[in-house]
Amino acid sequence: MIKNAYIHIPFCKSKCNYCSFTSFVDVSDIEKYLVCLEKEITFFYQNEKLNTLYFGGGTPSLLSVNQIKQLLNLFSFENDAEITIELNPNDIDELYLKNLLKTGINRLSFGVQTFNDDILNIIGRRHDSKEAINIVNLAKDVGFDNISIDLIYGLPNQSMESFKNDLEIAINLPIQHLSFYGLKIEEGCKFYKNIPDNLPDSDNQADMYEFLCEYLEKNSYEHYEISNFSKRGYNSKHNLNYWNNNSYYGFGVSAHGYDGYIRYSNKNNLKDYLENPFEHEVCSRLSKKEKLEEEIFLGFRKGEGINVKNINEKFGINFEKKHSDILLKYSDYFIKTNIGYSFNTKGFLISNSILSEFIE
Ligand code: SF4
């Protein structure tokens, strides 16, 4: 039974310079897209009561509240379901937020990225810091009590001082959750062809990451996932479902899903999706070995790390014996917990290279 769903809204008014996500600036197909999305959902969704639903993008706040309501009406929900929408700070106003609250959406995630206006301009965001601060305060005033913001570190021209200033502003906002992203310039984004000046190097990025971990923990945020921090009781249930390696629906262009056996992804091309929203582009049935590797990879993203007893029972292995060499080799980067192992901050920083050793 699948109890969590992601809906991708792949439209943006403009393309940010660092962005390589699937998003389209021609918004003329939104109506058509919503029709296809509805068809896809009705076809695959088995009417389970959902624990979480997440509208991600792209820019879901380009949809009207009525359009969002129509999508929500396709699902049924548990009483305490977490329903999140990603919002661009300057697309919406007080009336939009008030109406959004009435739909049942109870968690907001704002793409703030930084509070430095010069940098916002360099990276091609449409909002400024004042708009971001105002909209977060407004969201709280209209009644939202579960608000997250995204911030990026390693941005062009971003000094440690500027990043510290971002963190200070953030923790004084009425928010409960922060997500971070270390800038990577990937193929397909505007910066890739035109590398900006004054890009912090990997050492600077690592310093920023270490600083933010320490700073947020000091300010009562729980470091519950490699890049996510929350006040007590405000972990993102939706994202934890991914990291707990559980199943979820993925609807819309380029969305990914997992039914517990098969991982699938939808078409990346909007035209192809609009022609046939029922066909997954990639479907792969996971072997037991792949499932185990995913359990380890995803589990180690969490602050609490992996649960060794569960893994041993689920996969019929002795984790500590099987991986004793890795646990010894990187013992400075692991913490032995009550349930298994987790990374310390230094471990998180080099987690990709450590985790690659768990793949046989
Ligand atoms: S970063 Fe987000 S808002 Fe900017 S273009 Fe990409 S998907 Fe759209």
mmCIF file with all atom_site columns, C-alpha atoms in Angstrom, residues 26 32 40 48 59 68-69 74 105 158 191 203 213 216 237 319 338:
data_model
loop_
_atom_site.group_PDB
_atom_site.id
_atom_site.type_symbol
_atom_site.label_atom_id
_atom_site.label_alt_id
_atom_site.label_comp_id
_atom_site.label_asym_id
_atom_site.label_entity_id
_atom_site.label_seq_id
_atom_site.pdbx_PDB_ins_code
_atom_site.Cartn_x
_atom_site.Cartn_y
_atom_site.Cartn_z
_atom_site.occupancy
_atom_site.B_iso_or_equiv
_atom_site.pdbx_formal_charge
_atom_site.auth_seq_id
_atom_site.auth_comp_id
_atom_site.auth_asym_id
_atom_site.auth_atom_id
_atom_site.pdbx_PDB_model_num
ATOM 1  C CA . ASP A 1 26  ? 6.716  28.404 -21.547 1.00 0.00 ? 26  ASP A CA 1
ATOM 2  C CA . LYS A 1 32  ? -3.167 20.814 -20.721 1.00 0.00 ? 32  LYS A CA 1
ATOM 3  C CA . GLU A 1 40  ? -2.238 9.891  -14.661 1.00 0.00 ? 40  GLU A CA 1
ATOM 4  C CA . GLU A 1 48  ? -5.135 4.794  -0.244  1.00 0.00 ? 48  GLU A CA 1
ATOM 5  C CA . THR A 1 59  ? 7.139  26.433 -9.333  1.00 0.00 ? 59  THR A CA 1
ATOM 6  C CA . ILE A 1 68  ? -4.418 23.063 -6.550  1.00 0.00 ? 68  ILE A CA 1
ATOM 7  C CA . LYS A 1 69  ? -7.774 22.271 -4.958  1.00 0.00 ? 69  LYS A CA 1
ATOM 8  C CA . LEU A 1 74  ? -8.303 13.459 -6.388  1.00 0.00 ? 74  LEU A CA 1
ATOM 9  C CA . ILE A 1 105 ? -2.291 22.424 2.637   1.00 0.00 ? 105 ILE A CA 1
ATOM 10 C CA . GLN A 1 158 ? 29.092 34.356 -1.182  1.00 0.00 ? 158 GLN A CA 1
ATOM 11 C CA . PHE A 1 191 ? 26.182 28.766 -15.254 1.00 0.00 ? 191 PHE A CA 1
ATOM 12 C CA . ASP A 1 203 ? 36.979 23.857 0.989   1.00 0.00 ? 203 ASP A CA 1
ATOM 13 C CA . CYS A 1 213 ? 25.618 22.305 11.286  1.00 0.00 ? 213 CYS A CA 1
ATOM 14 C CA . LEU A 1 216 ? 21.764 25.369 13.829  1.00 0.00 ? 216 LEU A CA 1
ATOM 15 C CA . LYS A 1 237 ? 7.388  13.430 7.020   1.00 0.00 ? 237 LYS A CA 1
ATOM 16 C CA . PHE A 1 319 ? 25.832 -5.924 8.759   1.00 0.00 ? 319 PHE A CA 1
ATOM 17 C CA . ASN A 1 338 ? 21.757 2.859  20.099  1.00 0.00 ? 338 ASN A CA 1
#
